Coordinates of C-alpha atoms in Angstrom, one line a residue:
X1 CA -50.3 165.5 77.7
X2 CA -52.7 162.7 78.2
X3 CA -54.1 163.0 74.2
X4 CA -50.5 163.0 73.6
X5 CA -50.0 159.5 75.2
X6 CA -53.1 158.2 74.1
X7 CA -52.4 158.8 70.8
X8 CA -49.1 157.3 70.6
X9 CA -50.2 154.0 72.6
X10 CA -52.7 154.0 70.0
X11 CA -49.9 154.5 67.3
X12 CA -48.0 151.4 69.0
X13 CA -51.1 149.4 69.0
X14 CA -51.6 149.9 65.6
X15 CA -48.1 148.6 64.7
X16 CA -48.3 145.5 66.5
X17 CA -51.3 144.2 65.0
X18 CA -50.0 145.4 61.6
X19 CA -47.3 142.6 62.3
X20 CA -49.9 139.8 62.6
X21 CA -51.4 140.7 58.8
X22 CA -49.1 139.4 56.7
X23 CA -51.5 136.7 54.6
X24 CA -54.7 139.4 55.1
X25 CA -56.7 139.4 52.4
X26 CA -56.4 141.9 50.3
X27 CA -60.1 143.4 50.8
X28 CA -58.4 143.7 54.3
X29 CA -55.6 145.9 53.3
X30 CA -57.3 148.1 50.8
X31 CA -59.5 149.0 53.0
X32 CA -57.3 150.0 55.8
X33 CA -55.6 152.2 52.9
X34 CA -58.4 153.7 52.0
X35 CA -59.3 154.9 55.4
X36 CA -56.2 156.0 56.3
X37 CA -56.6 158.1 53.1
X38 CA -60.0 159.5 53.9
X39 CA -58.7 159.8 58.0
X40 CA -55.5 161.9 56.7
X41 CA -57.9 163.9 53.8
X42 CA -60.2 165.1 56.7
X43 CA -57.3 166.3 58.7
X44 CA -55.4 167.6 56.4
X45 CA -58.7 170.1 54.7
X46 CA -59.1 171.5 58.3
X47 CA -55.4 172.1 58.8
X48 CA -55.6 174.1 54.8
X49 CA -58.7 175.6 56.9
X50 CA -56.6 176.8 59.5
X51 CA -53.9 177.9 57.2
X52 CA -52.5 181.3 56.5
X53 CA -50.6 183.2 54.7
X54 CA -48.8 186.8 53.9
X55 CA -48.6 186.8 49.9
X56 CA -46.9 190.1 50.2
X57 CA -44.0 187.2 51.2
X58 CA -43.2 185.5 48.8
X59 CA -39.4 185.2 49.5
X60 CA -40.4 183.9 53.1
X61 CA -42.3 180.9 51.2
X62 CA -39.4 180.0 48.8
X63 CA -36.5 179.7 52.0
X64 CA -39.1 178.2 54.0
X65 CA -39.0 175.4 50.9
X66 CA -35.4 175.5 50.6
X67 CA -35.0 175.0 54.4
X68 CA -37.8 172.0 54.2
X69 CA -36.0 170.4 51.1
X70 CA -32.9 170.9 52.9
X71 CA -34.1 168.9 56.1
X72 CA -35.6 166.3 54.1
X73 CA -32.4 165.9 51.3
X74 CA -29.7 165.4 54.3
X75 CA -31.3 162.2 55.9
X76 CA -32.3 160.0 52.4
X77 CA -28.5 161.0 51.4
X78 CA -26.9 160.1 54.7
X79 CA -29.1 156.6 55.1
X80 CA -28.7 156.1 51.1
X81 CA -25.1 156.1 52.2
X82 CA -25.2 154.0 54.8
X83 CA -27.5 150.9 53.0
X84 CA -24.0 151.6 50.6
X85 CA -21.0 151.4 52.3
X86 CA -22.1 149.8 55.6
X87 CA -24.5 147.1 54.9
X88 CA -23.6 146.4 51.7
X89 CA -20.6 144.1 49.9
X90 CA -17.5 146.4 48.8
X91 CA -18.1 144.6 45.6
X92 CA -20.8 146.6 44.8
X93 CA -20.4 150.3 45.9
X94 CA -20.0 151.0 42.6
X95 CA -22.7 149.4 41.0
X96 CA -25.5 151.6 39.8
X97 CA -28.1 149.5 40.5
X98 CA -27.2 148.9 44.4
X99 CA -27.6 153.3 44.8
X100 CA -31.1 153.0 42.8
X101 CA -32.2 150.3 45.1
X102 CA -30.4 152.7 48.3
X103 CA -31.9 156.2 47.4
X104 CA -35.3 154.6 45.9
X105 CA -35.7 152.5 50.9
X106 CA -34.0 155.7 52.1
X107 CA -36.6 158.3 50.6
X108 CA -38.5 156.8 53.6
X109 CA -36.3 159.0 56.0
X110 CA -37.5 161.9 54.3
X111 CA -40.7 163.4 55.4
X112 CA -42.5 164.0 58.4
X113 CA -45.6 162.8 59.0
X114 CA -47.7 166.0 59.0
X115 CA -51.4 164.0 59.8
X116 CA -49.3 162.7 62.7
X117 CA -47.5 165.3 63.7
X118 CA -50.3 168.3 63.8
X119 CA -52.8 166.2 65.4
X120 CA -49.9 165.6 68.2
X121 CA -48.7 169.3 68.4
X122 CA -52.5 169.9 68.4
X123 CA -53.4 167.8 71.5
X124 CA -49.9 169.0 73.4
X125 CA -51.6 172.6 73.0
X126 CA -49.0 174.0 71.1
X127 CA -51.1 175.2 68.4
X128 CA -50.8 178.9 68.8
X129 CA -47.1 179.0 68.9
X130 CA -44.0 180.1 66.3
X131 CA -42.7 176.2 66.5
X132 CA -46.3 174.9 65.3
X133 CA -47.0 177.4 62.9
X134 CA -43.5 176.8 61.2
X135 CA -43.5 173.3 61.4
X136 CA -46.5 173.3 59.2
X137 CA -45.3 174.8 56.7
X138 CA -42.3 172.6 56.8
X139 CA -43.7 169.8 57.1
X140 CA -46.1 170.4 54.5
X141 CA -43.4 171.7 52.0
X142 CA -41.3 168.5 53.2
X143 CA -43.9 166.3 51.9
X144 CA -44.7 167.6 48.8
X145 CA -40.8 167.6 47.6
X146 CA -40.5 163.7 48.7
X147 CA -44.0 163.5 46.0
X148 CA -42.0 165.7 43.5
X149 CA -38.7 163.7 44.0
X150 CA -40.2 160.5 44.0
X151 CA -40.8 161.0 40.4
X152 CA -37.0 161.2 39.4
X153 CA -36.4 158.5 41.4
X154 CA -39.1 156.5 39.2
X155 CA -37.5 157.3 36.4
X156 CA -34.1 155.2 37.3
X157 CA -36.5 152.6 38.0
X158 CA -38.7 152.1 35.2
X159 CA -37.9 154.6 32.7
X160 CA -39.4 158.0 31.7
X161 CA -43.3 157.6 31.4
X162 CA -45.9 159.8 30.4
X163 CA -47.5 159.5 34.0
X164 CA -44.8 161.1 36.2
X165 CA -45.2 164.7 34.0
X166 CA -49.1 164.3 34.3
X167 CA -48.9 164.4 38.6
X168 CA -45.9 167.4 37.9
X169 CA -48.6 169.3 36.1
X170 CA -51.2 168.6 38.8
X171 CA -49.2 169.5 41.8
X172 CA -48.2 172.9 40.3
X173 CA -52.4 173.3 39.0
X174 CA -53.0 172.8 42.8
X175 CA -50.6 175.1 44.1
X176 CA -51.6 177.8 41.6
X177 CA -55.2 177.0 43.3
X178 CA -54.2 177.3 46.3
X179 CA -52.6 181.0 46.2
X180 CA -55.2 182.3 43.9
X181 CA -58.3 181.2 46.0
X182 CA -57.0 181.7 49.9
X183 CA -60.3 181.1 51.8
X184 CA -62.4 182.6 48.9
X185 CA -64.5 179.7 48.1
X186 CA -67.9 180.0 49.8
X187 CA -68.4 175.9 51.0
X188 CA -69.6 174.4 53.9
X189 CA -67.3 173.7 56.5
X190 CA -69.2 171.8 59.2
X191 CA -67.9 168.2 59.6
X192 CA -70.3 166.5 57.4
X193 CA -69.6 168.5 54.2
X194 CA -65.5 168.0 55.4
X195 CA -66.4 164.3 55.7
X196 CA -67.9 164.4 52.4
X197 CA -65.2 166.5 50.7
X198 CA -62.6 163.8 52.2
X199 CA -64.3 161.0 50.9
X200 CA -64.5 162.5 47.6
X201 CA -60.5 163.3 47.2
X202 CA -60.2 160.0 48.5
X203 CA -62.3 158.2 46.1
X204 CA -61.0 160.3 43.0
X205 CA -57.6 159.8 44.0
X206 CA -58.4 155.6 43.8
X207 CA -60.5 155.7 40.9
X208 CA -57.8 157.6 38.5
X209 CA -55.1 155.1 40.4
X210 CA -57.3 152.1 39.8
X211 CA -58.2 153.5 36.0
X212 CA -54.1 154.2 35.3
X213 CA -53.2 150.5 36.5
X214 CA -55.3 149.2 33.7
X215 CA -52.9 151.2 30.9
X216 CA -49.8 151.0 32.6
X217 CA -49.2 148.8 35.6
X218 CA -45.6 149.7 36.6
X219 CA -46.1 153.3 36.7
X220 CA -50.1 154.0 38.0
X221 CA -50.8 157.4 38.4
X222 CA -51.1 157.8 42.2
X223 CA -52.4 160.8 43.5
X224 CA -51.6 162.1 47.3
X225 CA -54.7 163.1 49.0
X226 CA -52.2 164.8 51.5
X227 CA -52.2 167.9 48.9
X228 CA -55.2 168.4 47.1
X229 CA -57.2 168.3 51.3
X230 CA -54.8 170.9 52.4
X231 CA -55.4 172.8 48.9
X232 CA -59.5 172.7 49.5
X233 CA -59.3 173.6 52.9
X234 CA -57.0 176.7 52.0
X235 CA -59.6 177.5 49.8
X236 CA -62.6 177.3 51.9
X237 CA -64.1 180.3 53.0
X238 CA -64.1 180.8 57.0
X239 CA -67.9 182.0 57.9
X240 CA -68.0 185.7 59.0
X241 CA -66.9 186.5 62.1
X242 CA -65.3 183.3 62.6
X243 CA -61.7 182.6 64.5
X244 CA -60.4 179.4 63.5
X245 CA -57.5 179.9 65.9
X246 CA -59.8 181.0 69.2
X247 CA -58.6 177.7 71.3
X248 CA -55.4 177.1 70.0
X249 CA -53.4 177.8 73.4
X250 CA -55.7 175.5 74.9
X251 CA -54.0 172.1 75.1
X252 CA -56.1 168.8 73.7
X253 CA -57.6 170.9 70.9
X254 CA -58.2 169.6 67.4
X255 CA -58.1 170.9 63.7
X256 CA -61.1 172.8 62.6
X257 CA -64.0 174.9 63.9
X258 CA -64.0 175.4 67.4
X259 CA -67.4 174.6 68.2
X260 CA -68.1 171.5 70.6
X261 CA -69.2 168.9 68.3
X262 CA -66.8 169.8 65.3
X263 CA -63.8 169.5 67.9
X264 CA -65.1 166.2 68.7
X265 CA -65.1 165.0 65.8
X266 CA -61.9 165.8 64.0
X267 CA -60.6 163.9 67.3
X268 CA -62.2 160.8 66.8
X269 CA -61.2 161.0 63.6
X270 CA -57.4 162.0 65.0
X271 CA -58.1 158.7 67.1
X272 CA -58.8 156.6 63.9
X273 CA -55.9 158.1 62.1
X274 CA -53.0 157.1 64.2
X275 CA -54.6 153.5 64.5
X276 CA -54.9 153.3 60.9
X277 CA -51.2 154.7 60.2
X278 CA -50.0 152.0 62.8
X279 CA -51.6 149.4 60.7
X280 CA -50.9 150.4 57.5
X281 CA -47.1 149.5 58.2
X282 CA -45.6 146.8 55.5
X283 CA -44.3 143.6 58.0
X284 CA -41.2 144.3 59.7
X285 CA -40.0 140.1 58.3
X286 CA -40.1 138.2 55.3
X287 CA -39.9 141.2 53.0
X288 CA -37.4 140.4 50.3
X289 CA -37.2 137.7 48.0
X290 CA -33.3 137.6 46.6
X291 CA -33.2 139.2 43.3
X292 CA -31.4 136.3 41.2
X293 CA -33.0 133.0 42.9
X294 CA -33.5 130.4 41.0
X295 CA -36.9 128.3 41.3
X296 CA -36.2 126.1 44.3
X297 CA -36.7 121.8 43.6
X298 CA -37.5 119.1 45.7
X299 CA -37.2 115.2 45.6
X300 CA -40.5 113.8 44.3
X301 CA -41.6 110.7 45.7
X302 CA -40.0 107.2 43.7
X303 CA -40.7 103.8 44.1
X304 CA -38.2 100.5 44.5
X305 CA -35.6 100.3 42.3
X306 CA -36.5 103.7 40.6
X307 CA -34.0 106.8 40.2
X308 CA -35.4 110.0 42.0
X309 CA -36.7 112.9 40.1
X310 CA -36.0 116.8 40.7
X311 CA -39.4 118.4 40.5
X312 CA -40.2 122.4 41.0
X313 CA -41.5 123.5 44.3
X314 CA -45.2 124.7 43.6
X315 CA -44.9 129.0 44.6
X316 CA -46.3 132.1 44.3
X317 CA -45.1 133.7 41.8
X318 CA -42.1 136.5 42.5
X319 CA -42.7 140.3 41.8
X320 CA -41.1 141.4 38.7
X321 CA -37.3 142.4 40.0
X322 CA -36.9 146.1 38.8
X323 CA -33.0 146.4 38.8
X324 CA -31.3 143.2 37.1
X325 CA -27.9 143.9 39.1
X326 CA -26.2 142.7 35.8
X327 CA -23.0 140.5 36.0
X328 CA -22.7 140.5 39.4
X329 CA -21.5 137.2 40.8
X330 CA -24.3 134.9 42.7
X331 CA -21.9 134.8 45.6
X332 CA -21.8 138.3 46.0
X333 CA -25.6 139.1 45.3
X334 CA -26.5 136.1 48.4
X335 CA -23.7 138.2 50.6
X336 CA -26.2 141.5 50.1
X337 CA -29.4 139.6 50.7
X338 CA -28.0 137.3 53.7
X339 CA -30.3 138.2 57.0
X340 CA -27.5 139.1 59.8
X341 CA -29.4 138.1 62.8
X342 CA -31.5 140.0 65.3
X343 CA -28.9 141.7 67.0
X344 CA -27.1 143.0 64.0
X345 CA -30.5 144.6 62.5
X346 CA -31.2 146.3 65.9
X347 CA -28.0 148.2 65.8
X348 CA -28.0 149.0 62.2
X349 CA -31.7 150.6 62.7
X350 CA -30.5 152.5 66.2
X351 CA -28.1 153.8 63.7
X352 CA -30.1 154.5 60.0
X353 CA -32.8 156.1 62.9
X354 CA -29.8 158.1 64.6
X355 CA -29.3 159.3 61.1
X356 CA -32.5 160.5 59.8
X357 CA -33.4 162.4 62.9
X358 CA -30.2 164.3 63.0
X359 CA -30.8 165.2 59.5
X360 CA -33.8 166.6 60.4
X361 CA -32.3 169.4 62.7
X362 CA -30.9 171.6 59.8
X363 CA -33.6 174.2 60.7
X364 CA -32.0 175.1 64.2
X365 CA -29.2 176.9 61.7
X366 CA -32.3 178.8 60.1
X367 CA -34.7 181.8 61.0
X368 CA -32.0 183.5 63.5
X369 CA -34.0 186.8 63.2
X370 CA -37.3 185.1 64.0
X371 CA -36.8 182.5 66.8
X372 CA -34.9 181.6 69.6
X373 CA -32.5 178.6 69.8
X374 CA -34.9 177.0 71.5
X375 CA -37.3 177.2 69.1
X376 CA -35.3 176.1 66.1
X377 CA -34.3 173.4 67.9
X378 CA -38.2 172.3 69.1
X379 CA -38.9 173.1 65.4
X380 CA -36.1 170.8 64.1
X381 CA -37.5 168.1 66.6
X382 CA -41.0 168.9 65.7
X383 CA -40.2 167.6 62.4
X384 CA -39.0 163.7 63.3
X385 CA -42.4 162.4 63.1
X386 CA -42.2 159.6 60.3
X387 CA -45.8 158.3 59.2
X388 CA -48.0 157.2 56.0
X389 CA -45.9 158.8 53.5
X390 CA -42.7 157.0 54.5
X391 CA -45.1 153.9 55.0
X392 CA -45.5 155.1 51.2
X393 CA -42.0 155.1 49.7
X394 CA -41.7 151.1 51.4
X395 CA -44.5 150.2 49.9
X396 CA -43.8 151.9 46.5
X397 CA -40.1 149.6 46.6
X398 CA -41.7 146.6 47.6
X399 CA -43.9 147.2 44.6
X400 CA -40.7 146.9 42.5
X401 CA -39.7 144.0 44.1
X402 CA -37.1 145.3 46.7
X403 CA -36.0 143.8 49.6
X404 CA -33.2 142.4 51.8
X405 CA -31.9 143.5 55.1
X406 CA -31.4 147.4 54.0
X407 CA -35.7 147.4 53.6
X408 CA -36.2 145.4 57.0
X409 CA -34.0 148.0 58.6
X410 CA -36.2 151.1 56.5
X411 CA -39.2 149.5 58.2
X412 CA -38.2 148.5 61.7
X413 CA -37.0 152.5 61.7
X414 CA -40.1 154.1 60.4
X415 CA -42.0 152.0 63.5
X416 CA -38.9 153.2 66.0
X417 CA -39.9 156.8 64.9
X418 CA -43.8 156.2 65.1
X419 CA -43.3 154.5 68.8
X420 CA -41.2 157.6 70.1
X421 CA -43.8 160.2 68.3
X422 CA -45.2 161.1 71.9
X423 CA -41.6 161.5 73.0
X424 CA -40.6 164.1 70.6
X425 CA -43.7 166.0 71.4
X426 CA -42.9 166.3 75.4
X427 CA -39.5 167.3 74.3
X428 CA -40.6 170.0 72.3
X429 CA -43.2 170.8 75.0
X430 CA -40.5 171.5 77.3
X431 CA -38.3 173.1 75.1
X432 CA -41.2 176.1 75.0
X433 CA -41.8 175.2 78.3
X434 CA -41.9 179.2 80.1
X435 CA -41.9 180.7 76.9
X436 CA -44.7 183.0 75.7
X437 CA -46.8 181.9 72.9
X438 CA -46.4 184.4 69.8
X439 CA -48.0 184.2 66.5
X440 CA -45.5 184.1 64.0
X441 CA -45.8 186.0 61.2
X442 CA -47.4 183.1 58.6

């Protein structure tokens, strides 16, 4: 377990220094995004590399999406709830903007981490079992419905644009891809060409983000490099005679081919990624400006005998507010944004985390005839991981000017989940602990 343990000290190290960036430059930040990208692109094409799948199935496929969606609908509804009715005024319960603001932070509780969570399952040497090999497709099918429902939940924010039905029609083009061409395409697999396609998805993926700002800057089109890596690297052709799975009993392994040099690689770049995720966390204070302030004033200097004069406060200019929260009373509106103190956040985020996790375990009511219970349930915990597409949905409502305890209590979460990664992963680890490894059936 000591890759296990390395990897979450490195997640936690990550995090902290995260904390100390608020003012970094933005050259800073993009860059850290864009690695994190090209880190999580190289994992994810040898984790499509390593995928498989029984297309005489296809009924398997569509449960194992139901059960996904399933595990990721039941925590953003139970912590929507909670923002609502427990940190929130009675006053507004009602109020349609207050459940846009609630379901737009809580899609954070939604997906697990799959970058984070494979690398970790990986290291722990659980890469040959049933848990692994479901938990994949979960977690990969849990992602892409928090990208497909993210789109909806754009729409109560900014309206219907063109955009949102252009990344609809992509995703489905790369799923199409992805069971027509199953490890057909003749490429180069080594970890240079990997590298290289990574880099490529990544830079794409920022250029037609980039480009799409410059027509529309509310609603850019931003593409996931999580699915069009694990689309390529299902695609890629495995060299003749070659068993992509030959060390995955052996614990400390890493995605890809199993020769020497390739294995070191993917983990130094497993090593990078769980840095990079740790500092690509938005600040856990000072993220919410309220949504009706009014432009502070200050006494400007007089002389004797003269009356003082109320002069604005020179500031950086707020984000455009994307909900309005329309004849609600100022009184009311400082009640919701009010910071409770230290002690108050720390429960509610013991609480929203509680929440999300136990949200999670629908799966240990699934796949009766396949697993045992203790493999539903090491699946179910398998899939807690939180990571950079969480870190995603914060960023994506601080980009429409959210905030306010309910987002410091999203964040502080998301970084209780990435500290106890390494936990979950000894707990599943002992769950199978005595069982025999099987291959499960996809």
């Amino acid at each position: 377990m000591r890759k296990v343990l390395l990897y979450s000290g490195l997640l936690v190290v990550g995090l902290i220094i995260s904390q100390f960036m608020g003012n970094a430059p933005a050259a800073v930040t993009g860059t850290i995004t864009f690695l994190t990208m090209l880190a999580l692109s190289f994992i994810m094409i040898h984790v499509g590399y390593e995928f498989e799948i029984d297309k005489s199935r296809p009924r398997q496929y569509v449960w194992d999406y139901v059960v996904a969606g399933t595990a990721a609908a039941f925590p953003w509804i139970m912590v929507a709830m909670y923002f609502v009715y427990v940190m929130a005024p009675r006053e507004l319960w009602g109020h349609g903007d207050l459940w846009r603001e609630s379901l737009l932070e809580a899609r954070f509780a939604s997906p697990t981490s799959a970058g984070v969570l494979f690398s970790m399952l990986a290291a722990a040497g659980l890469a040959a079992t049933w848990v692994f090999k479901k938990a994949r497709i979960l977690a990969i099918f849990d992602d892409l419905d928090t990208i497909l429902l993210m789109i909806p939940l754009k729409i109560m924010m900014v309206g219907f644009k063109w955009q949102l039905m252009l990344i609809v029609l992509f995703i489905a083009v790369l799923l199409v891809l992805a069971w027509r061409y199953l490890h057909v395409v003749r490429l180069p697999v080594t970890w240079p060409y990997v590298l290289a396609y990574a880099l490529g998805i990544t830079v794409v993926s920022e250029i037609i983000y980039f480009a799409s700002m410059q027509i529309d800057a509310e609603v850019p089109i931003h593409l996931e490099v999580l699915l069009p890596a694990f689309v390529l690297g299902s695609m890629l052709a495995r060299p003749a005679g070659a068993d992509p799975h030959a060390n995955d009993a052996l614990e400390g392994t890493a995605h890809g081919p199993v020769a020497a040099n390739e294995q070191r690689v993917s983990t130094i770049v497993s090593v990078c990624f769980m840095v990079l995720v740790g500092l690509s966390m938005p600040p856990i204070g000072g993220t919410a400006e309220p949504l009706q302030a009014n432009v502070p004033t200050e006494v400007a200097p007089t002389v004797a005998g003269e009356q003082p004069t109320e002069a604005p406060v020179t500031a950086a200019p707020a984000k455009k507010k994307a909900l309005s929260y329309e004849g609600v009373p100022t009184e009311v509106m400082a009640e919701k944004d009010r910071f409770p103190g230290w002690g108050v956040i720390a429960g509610h985020v013991l609480m929203i985390t509680f929440l999300s996790n136990l949200g999670k375990m629908f799966p240990v009511f699934c796949y009766r005839r396949e697993a045992t219970i203790r493999e539903r349930l090491a699946v179910s915990v398998a899939m807690f991981p939180r990571g950079e597409v969480g870190a995603g949905v914060l960023v994506v409502s601080l980009s429409y000017g959210l905030g306010g305890p309910a987002l410091t209590v999203a964040v502080l979460s998301l970084a209780l989940n990435l500290v106890c990664t390494g936990i979950f992963i000894i707990i599943v680890k002992k769950l199978l602990a005595g069982d025999e490894p099987r291959p499960a059936l996809a």
